[in-house]
Short mmCIF file of C-alpha atoms and ligand atoms in Angstrom, two decimals:
data_model
loop_
_atom_site.label_atom_id
_atom_site.label_comp_id
_atom_site.label_asym_id
_atom_site.label_seq_id
_atom_site.Cartn_x
_atom_site.Cartn_y
_atom_site.Cartn_z
CA MET I 1 54.88 -68.83 -3.86
CA ASN I 2 51.71 -67.31 -3.56
CA ILE I 3 49.71 -66.08 -6.47
CA ILE I 4 49.98 -62.16 -6.36
CA THR I 5 47.48 -60.42 -8.27
CA GLY I 6 46.99 -56.87 -8.96
CA LYS I 7 44.56 -56.53 -6.00
CA ALA I 8 47.35 -57.98 -3.87
CA LYS I 9 47.80 -56.18 -0.20
CA VAL I 10 51.19 -55.19 0.24
CA ALA I 11 53.40 -54.64 3.27
CA ALA I 12 57.02 -54.33 4.16
CA VAL I 13 59.72 -53.94 6.84
CA LEU I 14 61.81 -51.18 6.98
CA GLY I 15 65.26 -51.46 8.49
CA TRP I 16 68.85 -50.25 7.97
CA PRO I 17 70.47 -53.03 7.51
CA VAL I 18 67.28 -55.09 6.76
CA GLU I 19 68.95 -58.44 5.46
CA HIS I 20 68.96 -59.89 9.05
CA SER I 21 65.03 -59.65 9.42
CA ARG I 22 62.87 -62.80 9.55
CA SER I 23 59.69 -60.72 9.11
CA PRO I 24 59.37 -61.21 5.22
CA LEU I 25 60.05 -65.12 5.73
CA LEU I 26 57.26 -65.09 8.44
CA HIS I 27 54.67 -63.02 6.64
CA ASN I 28 54.86 -64.72 3.39
CA PHE I 29 54.69 -68.03 5.27
CA TRP I 30 51.40 -67.02 6.73
CA LEU I 31 49.99 -65.47 3.63
CA LYS I 32 50.66 -68.65 1.80
CA ARG I 33 49.29 -70.70 4.56
CA TYR I 34 46.13 -68.62 4.67
CA GLY I 35 45.68 -68.32 0.75
CA ILE I 36 46.02 -64.48 1.13
CA ASP I 37 46.55 -62.29 -2.14
CA GLY I 38 49.36 -60.42 -0.52
CA VAL I 39 53.09 -60.11 -0.32
CA TYR I 40 55.62 -58.74 2.39
CA ILE I 41 58.65 -57.23 1.30
CA PRO I 42 62.15 -55.95 2.90
CA LEU I 43 62.90 -52.50 2.40
CA ALA I 44 66.62 -51.02 3.45
CA VAL I 45 65.73 -47.56 4.41
CA LYS I 46 68.47 -45.12 6.02
CA PRO I 47 67.07 -43.05 8.95
CA GLU I 48 67.60 -39.83 6.85
CA ASN I 49 65.12 -41.25 3.95
CA PHE I 50 62.76 -42.60 6.41
CA LYS I 51 59.98 -39.93 6.53
CA LYS I 52 59.89 -39.65 2.87
CA VAL I 53 59.80 -43.44 2.10
CA ILE I 54 56.80 -43.58 4.73
CA ILE I 55 54.77 -40.99 2.68
CA GLY I 56 55.57 -42.74 -0.52
CA LEU I 57 54.42 -46.11 0.97
CA SER I 58 51.24 -44.57 2.21
CA ALA I 59 50.68 -42.93 -1.03
CA SER I 60 51.27 -46.20 -3.20
CA GLY I 61 48.71 -48.16 -1.41
CA PHE I 62 50.69 -50.13 1.08
CA LYS I 63 48.66 -51.55 4.06
CA GLY I 64 51.52 -50.76 6.55
CA CYS I 65 54.95 -51.88 7.55
CA ASN I 66 57.02 -52.86 10.15
CA ILE I 67 60.06 -50.92 11.61
CA THR I 68 63.10 -52.25 12.81
CA ILE I 69 66.35 -50.94 14.01
CA PRO I 70 67.16 -48.02 13.90
CA ASN I 71 64.09 -46.24 12.73
CA LYS I 72 61.64 -47.11 15.53
CA GLU I 73 61.69 -43.69 17.19
CA ILE I 74 61.63 -41.72 13.76
CA ALA I 75 58.65 -43.79 13.01
CA PHE I 76 56.94 -42.62 16.13
CA SER I 77 57.15 -39.04 15.08
CA CYS I 78 55.76 -39.89 11.59
CA CYS I 79 52.34 -41.06 13.11
CA ASP I 80 49.28 -39.24 12.98
CA GLU I 81 47.65 -41.39 16.00
CA VAL I 82 49.34 -43.75 18.40
CA ASP I 83 48.15 -45.96 21.23
CA GLU I 84 48.92 -45.92 24.87
CA ILE I 85 51.69 -48.26 24.67
CA ALA I 86 53.72 -46.60 21.74
CA ARG I 87 52.98 -43.22 23.76
CA LYS I 88 54.52 -44.58 27.00
CA ILE I 89 57.76 -45.92 25.39
CA GLY I 90 57.99 -43.42 22.52
CA SER I 91 58.88 -45.72 19.67
CA VAL I 92 56.82 -48.09 17.25
CA ASN I 93 57.53 -51.10 15.08
CA THR I 94 54.28 -51.29 13.47
CA LEU I 95 52.54 -48.72 11.22
CA THR I 96 48.97 -48.94 9.31
CA PHE I 97 48.16 -46.74 6.50
CA LYS I 98 44.52 -46.04 6.93
CA ASN I 99 42.08 -45.49 3.89
CA ASP I 100 41.95 -41.83 4.96
CA GLY I 101 45.45 -41.15 4.69
CA LYS I 102 46.07 -41.49 8.35
CA ILE I 103 49.22 -43.39 9.76
CA PHE I 104 48.53 -45.35 12.92
CA GLY I 105 51.53 -46.74 15.18
CA THR I 106 51.88 -49.05 17.67
CA SER I 107 54.42 -51.18 19.48
CA THR I 108 53.84 -54.66 19.50
CA ASP I 109 57.18 -56.16 21.26
CA GLY I 110 55.85 -56.02 24.74
CA ALA I 111 52.60 -57.75 23.65
CA GLY I 112 54.46 -60.25 21.78
CA PHE I 113 56.68 -61.22 24.71
CA ILE I 114 53.62 -61.33 26.98
CA GLU I 115 51.98 -63.75 24.54
CA SER I 116 55.04 -65.79 24.23
CA LEU I 117 54.96 -66.15 28.48
CA ARG I 118 51.17 -67.26 28.05
CA ASP I 119 52.05 -69.93 25.65
CA HIS I 120 54.06 -71.40 28.63
CA ASN I 121 51.25 -70.79 30.96
CA ILE I 122 53.22 -68.19 32.88
CA ARG I 123 51.13 -66.22 35.63
CA ILE I 124 52.05 -62.69 35.12
CA LYS I 125 50.01 -60.97 37.74
CA ASN I 126 52.17 -60.30 41.03
CA CYS I 127 55.20 -62.24 39.45
CA ASN I 128 58.75 -60.86 40.73
CA VAL I 129 60.38 -60.33 37.63
CA LEU I 130 64.11 -59.32 37.17
CA ILE I 131 64.94 -57.37 34.12
CA LEU I 132 68.48 -57.38 32.86
CA GLY I 133 68.93 -54.36 30.53
CA ALA I 134 67.75 -50.72 30.30
CA GLY I 135 67.50 -50.38 26.42
CA GLY I 136 64.53 -49.95 23.95
CA ALA I 137 63.73 -53.55 24.37
CA ALA I 138 63.61 -53.62 28.09
CA ARG I 139 61.34 -50.43 27.63
CA SER I 140 58.81 -52.43 25.74
CA VAL I 141 58.91 -55.53 28.04
CA ILE I 142 58.57 -53.63 31.28
CA SER I 143 55.78 -51.49 29.89
CA SER I 144 53.90 -54.68 29.11
CA LEU I 145 54.64 -56.62 32.33
CA ALA I 146 53.68 -53.41 34.29
CA HIS I 147 50.41 -53.30 32.48
CA GLU I 148 49.63 -57.17 33.45
CA LYS I 149 50.50 -56.14 37.27
CA ALA I 150 53.98 -57.90 37.41
CA LYS I 151 56.53 -56.49 40.05
CA ILE I 152 59.51 -55.22 38.20
CA THR I 153 62.98 -54.91 39.13
CA ILE I 154 65.61 -53.70 36.71
CA ALA I 155 69.59 -54.35 36.75
CA ASN I 156 71.58 -52.53 33.87
CA ARG I 157 75.30 -52.35 33.61
CA THR I 158 74.98 -48.77 33.49
CA ASN I 159 72.70 -47.81 36.48
CA SER I 160 71.76 -44.23 35.58
CA ARG I 161 69.95 -45.66 32.57
CA ALA I 162 68.04 -48.18 34.65
CA LEU I 163 67.04 -45.44 37.08
CA GLN I 164 65.81 -43.28 34.27
CA LEU I 165 63.91 -45.91 32.58
CA ALA I 166 62.14 -46.64 35.91
CA GLN I 167 61.42 -43.06 36.43
CA ASP I 168 60.20 -42.58 32.66
CA LEU I 169 57.71 -45.73 32.98
CA GLY I 170 56.85 -44.92 36.68
CA THR I 171 57.65 -48.43 37.44
CA GLY I 172 60.49 -50.70 38.51
CA ASN I 173 62.72 -50.87 41.55
CA VAL I 174 66.36 -50.67 40.39
CA ILE I 175 69.32 -52.86 41.97
CA ALA I 176 73.09 -52.61 41.01
CA TRP I 177 74.33 -54.87 37.95
CA ASP I 178 76.88 -56.32 40.12
CA THR I 179 74.20 -57.60 42.83
CA TRP I 180 71.76 -59.35 40.71
CA THR I 181 73.45 -62.55 40.68
CA SER I 182 73.36 -62.75 44.51
CA LEU I 183 69.97 -61.61 44.76
CA LEU I 184 68.47 -63.92 42.27
CA GLY I 185 66.67 -65.86 44.70
CA GLN I 186 64.08 -63.40 45.28
CA TYR I 187 62.78 -63.60 41.57
CA ASP I 188 60.10 -66.01 39.47
CA LEU I 189 61.12 -64.67 36.19
CA LEU I 190 64.55 -63.57 34.87
CA VAL I 191 64.30 -61.51 31.46
CA ASN I 192 67.40 -60.92 29.62
CA THR I 193 66.74 -57.78 27.19
CA THR I 194 70.62 -56.97 26.97
CA SER I 195 72.48 -57.88 23.75
CA LEU I 196 74.40 -60.23 25.84
CA GLY I 197 74.88 -63.45 24.22
CA MET I 198 73.56 -62.42 20.94
CA GLU I 199 75.58 -64.01 17.78
CA GLY I 200 78.34 -61.63 16.96
CA LYS I 201 78.03 -59.55 20.45
CA GLU I 202 79.76 -60.17 23.77
CA SER I 203 79.02 -63.22 25.61
CA PHE I 204 78.59 -63.08 29.50
CA ASP I 205 79.40 -65.82 32.21
CA PHE I 206 75.82 -65.94 33.70
CA ASP I 207 75.76 -67.11 37.31
CA LEU I 208 72.24 -68.82 37.97
CA SER I 209 73.49 -70.78 41.04
CA LYS I 210 71.18 -68.64 43.59
CA ALA I 211 68.00 -69.17 41.51
CA LYS I 212 65.16 -70.76 43.18
CA SER I 213 64.13 -73.94 41.58
CA GLY I 214 60.83 -72.53 40.12
CA LEU I 215 62.71 -69.72 38.28
CA VAL I 216 61.82 -69.18 34.66
CA VAL I 217 64.63 -67.85 32.44
CA THR I 218 63.70 -65.90 29.26
CA ASP I 219 66.05 -64.40 26.75
CA ILE I 220 64.67 -61.92 24.01
CA VAL I 221 67.91 -63.03 21.99
CA TYR I 222 66.90 -65.49 19.31
CA VAL I 223 70.31 -65.78 17.53
CA PRO I 224 71.31 -68.37 18.63
CA ARG I 225 68.21 -70.02 19.83
CA LEU I 226 69.99 -71.62 22.62
CA THR I 227 71.55 -68.53 23.96
CA PRO I 228 74.38 -68.54 26.76
CA LEU I 229 71.64 -67.64 29.26
CA LEU I 230 69.20 -70.42 28.48
CA LYS I 231 72.17 -73.07 28.21
CA VAL I 232 73.29 -72.29 31.96
CA ALA I 233 69.52 -72.26 33.03
CA LYS I 234 69.22 -75.80 31.44
CA GLU I 235 72.20 -76.77 33.10
CA PHE I 236 70.37 -75.79 36.35
CA ASN I 237 67.13 -77.63 35.43
CA LEU I 238 65.20 -74.39 35.10
CA LYS I 239 62.29 -73.67 32.86
CA THR I 240 63.60 -71.72 29.77
CA ILE I 241 61.51 -69.60 27.48
CA GLU I 242 63.41 -68.81 24.01
CA GLY I 243 62.95 -65.37 22.47
CA LEU I 244 61.80 -66.63 19.08
CA GLY I 245 58.03 -66.84 20.44
CA MET I 246 58.31 -62.95 21.22
CA LEU I 247 59.37 -62.35 17.44
CA LEU I 248 56.58 -64.33 16.13
CA HIS I 249 53.99 -62.93 18.30
CA GLN I 250 54.92 -59.43 17.82
CA ALA I 251 54.09 -59.68 14.01
CA ARG I 252 50.49 -60.99 14.36
CA PHE I 253 49.14 -57.50 14.99
CA GLY I 254 50.51 -56.20 11.85
CA PHE I 255 49.32 -59.32 9.85
CA ARG I 256 46.09 -58.97 11.15
CA GLU I 257 45.44 -55.29 10.70
CA TRP I 258 46.81 -55.49 6.88
CA PHE I 259 45.77 -58.95 5.69
CA GLY I 260 42.52 -59.51 7.93
CA VAL I 261 43.67 -62.98 9.55
CA ASP I 262 44.87 -63.34 12.98
CA PRO I 263 47.75 -66.03 12.12
CA MET I 264 48.53 -68.71 14.59
CA VAL I 265 51.94 -69.05 16.13
CA ASP I 266 52.17 -72.93 16.15
CA SER I 267 55.19 -75.46 15.94
CA GLU I 268 55.00 -75.47 12.23
CA THR I 269 55.47 -71.68 12.30
CA ILE I 270 58.32 -71.63 14.97
CA GLU I 271 60.22 -74.49 13.11
CA TYR I 272 59.81 -72.62 9.65
CA VAL I 273 61.69 -69.57 11.03
CA ALA I 274 63.99 -71.38 13.03
CA LYS I 275 65.48 -73.27 10.10
CA THR I 276 66.92 -69.80 9.27
CA ILE I 277 68.46 -69.47 12.62
P1 LIG G 301 68.05 -52.07 22.55
O1 LIG G 301 67.26 -50.98 22.15
O2 LIG G 301 67.96 -53.23 21.46
O3 LIG G 301 67.47 -52.79 23.92
P2 LIG G 301 70.52 -50.79 23.46
O4 LIG G 301 69.74 -49.76 23.80
O5 LIG G 301 71.58 -50.79 22.95
O6 LIG G 301 69.72 -51.84 22.61
O7 LIG G 301 70.61 -51.40 24.82
C1 LIG G 301 71.59 -52.51 24.96
C2 LIG G 301 71.65 -53.04 26.28
O8 LIG G 301 72.58 -54.11 26.58
C3 LIG G 301 71.69 -52.10 27.43
O9 LIG G 301 71.08 -52.54 28.60
C4 LIG G 301 73.19 -52.27 27.74
O10 LIG G 301 73.85 -51.81 28.89
P3 LIG G 301 74.24 -50.13 29.04
O11 LIG G 301 72.96 -49.45 29.10
O12 LIG G 301 75.21 -50.39 30.23
O13 LIG G 301 74.84 -49.85 27.75
C5 LIG G 301 73.15 -54.03 27.65
N1 LIG G 301 74.75 -54.26 27.39
C6 LIG G 301 75.24 -54.28 26.28
N2 LIG G 301 76.55 -54.81 26.20
C7 LIG G 301 76.62 -55.24 27.32
C8 LIG G 301 77.62 -55.72 28.33
N3 LIG G 301 78.84 -56.17 27.79
N4 LIG G 301 77.49 -55.93 29.63
C9 LIG G 301 76.23 -55.71 30.28
N5 LIG G 301 75.17 -55.12 29.74
C10 LIG G 301 75.49 -54.70 28.25
#
């Protein structure tokens, strides 16, 4: 355990439920690694209590917090200032409480995803990407990929949601859910942003037989580490990128803002968090 003094910098993750969050483990690992007088705690906050908790945390000298499901949209409405990406997707996962009392919000999920691709030397510009899903996670990932000039196609079980998402973000071609398997040969990168294959959720019989040999397969699900999609991809000898990298990279922004160090996502960090999966 780190030594925590009266001057400690304090941050938190707010969720409902929050027990599943790996953020406390990760931030406290980095705090210890960099010898920072600080602490990061989990707070179980119901949506109806969210605003008053935020005001309380800000007034108590907290440096900031991460926001997880289901509070990312309410958090957006609590901000005095947001950046372009947060404005585009209408939700935030990171708040910083500034010295002047103002609350700054951003969403780092998409940037975390991009960084995890960079760790694997994936060229994003002009990359033909097929996104599975059209929920909040897809929104973050697509915004950031489009910002990096990738070419986006979306397939979602409920087609109208995919069309709405493409319209909201002003990017993305939409194909029908029951056609993506047969069209897979057109894409360089496949990203699963649905909950399919997540522990405790429905699985899916992913068919990657039409993939070209250079297809890179990524899943933003990280529990289990080897998701059903990644398992099939490995059987086809395709390059795979697990979701854990995105989780670790998305945390860097908040850590840097609150604790003043840009933490490294290295194999020691990955293995430390992976032990709990
Ligand atoms: P999040 O904000 O975490 O992305 P979400 O908004 O609930 O969560 O979105 C979950 C995604 O998983 C959606 O794209 C959903 O498809 P629908 O829009 O049709 O609901 C997708 N999903 C969930 N269960 C699915 C299933 N059994 N088959 C196909 N897609 C599924």
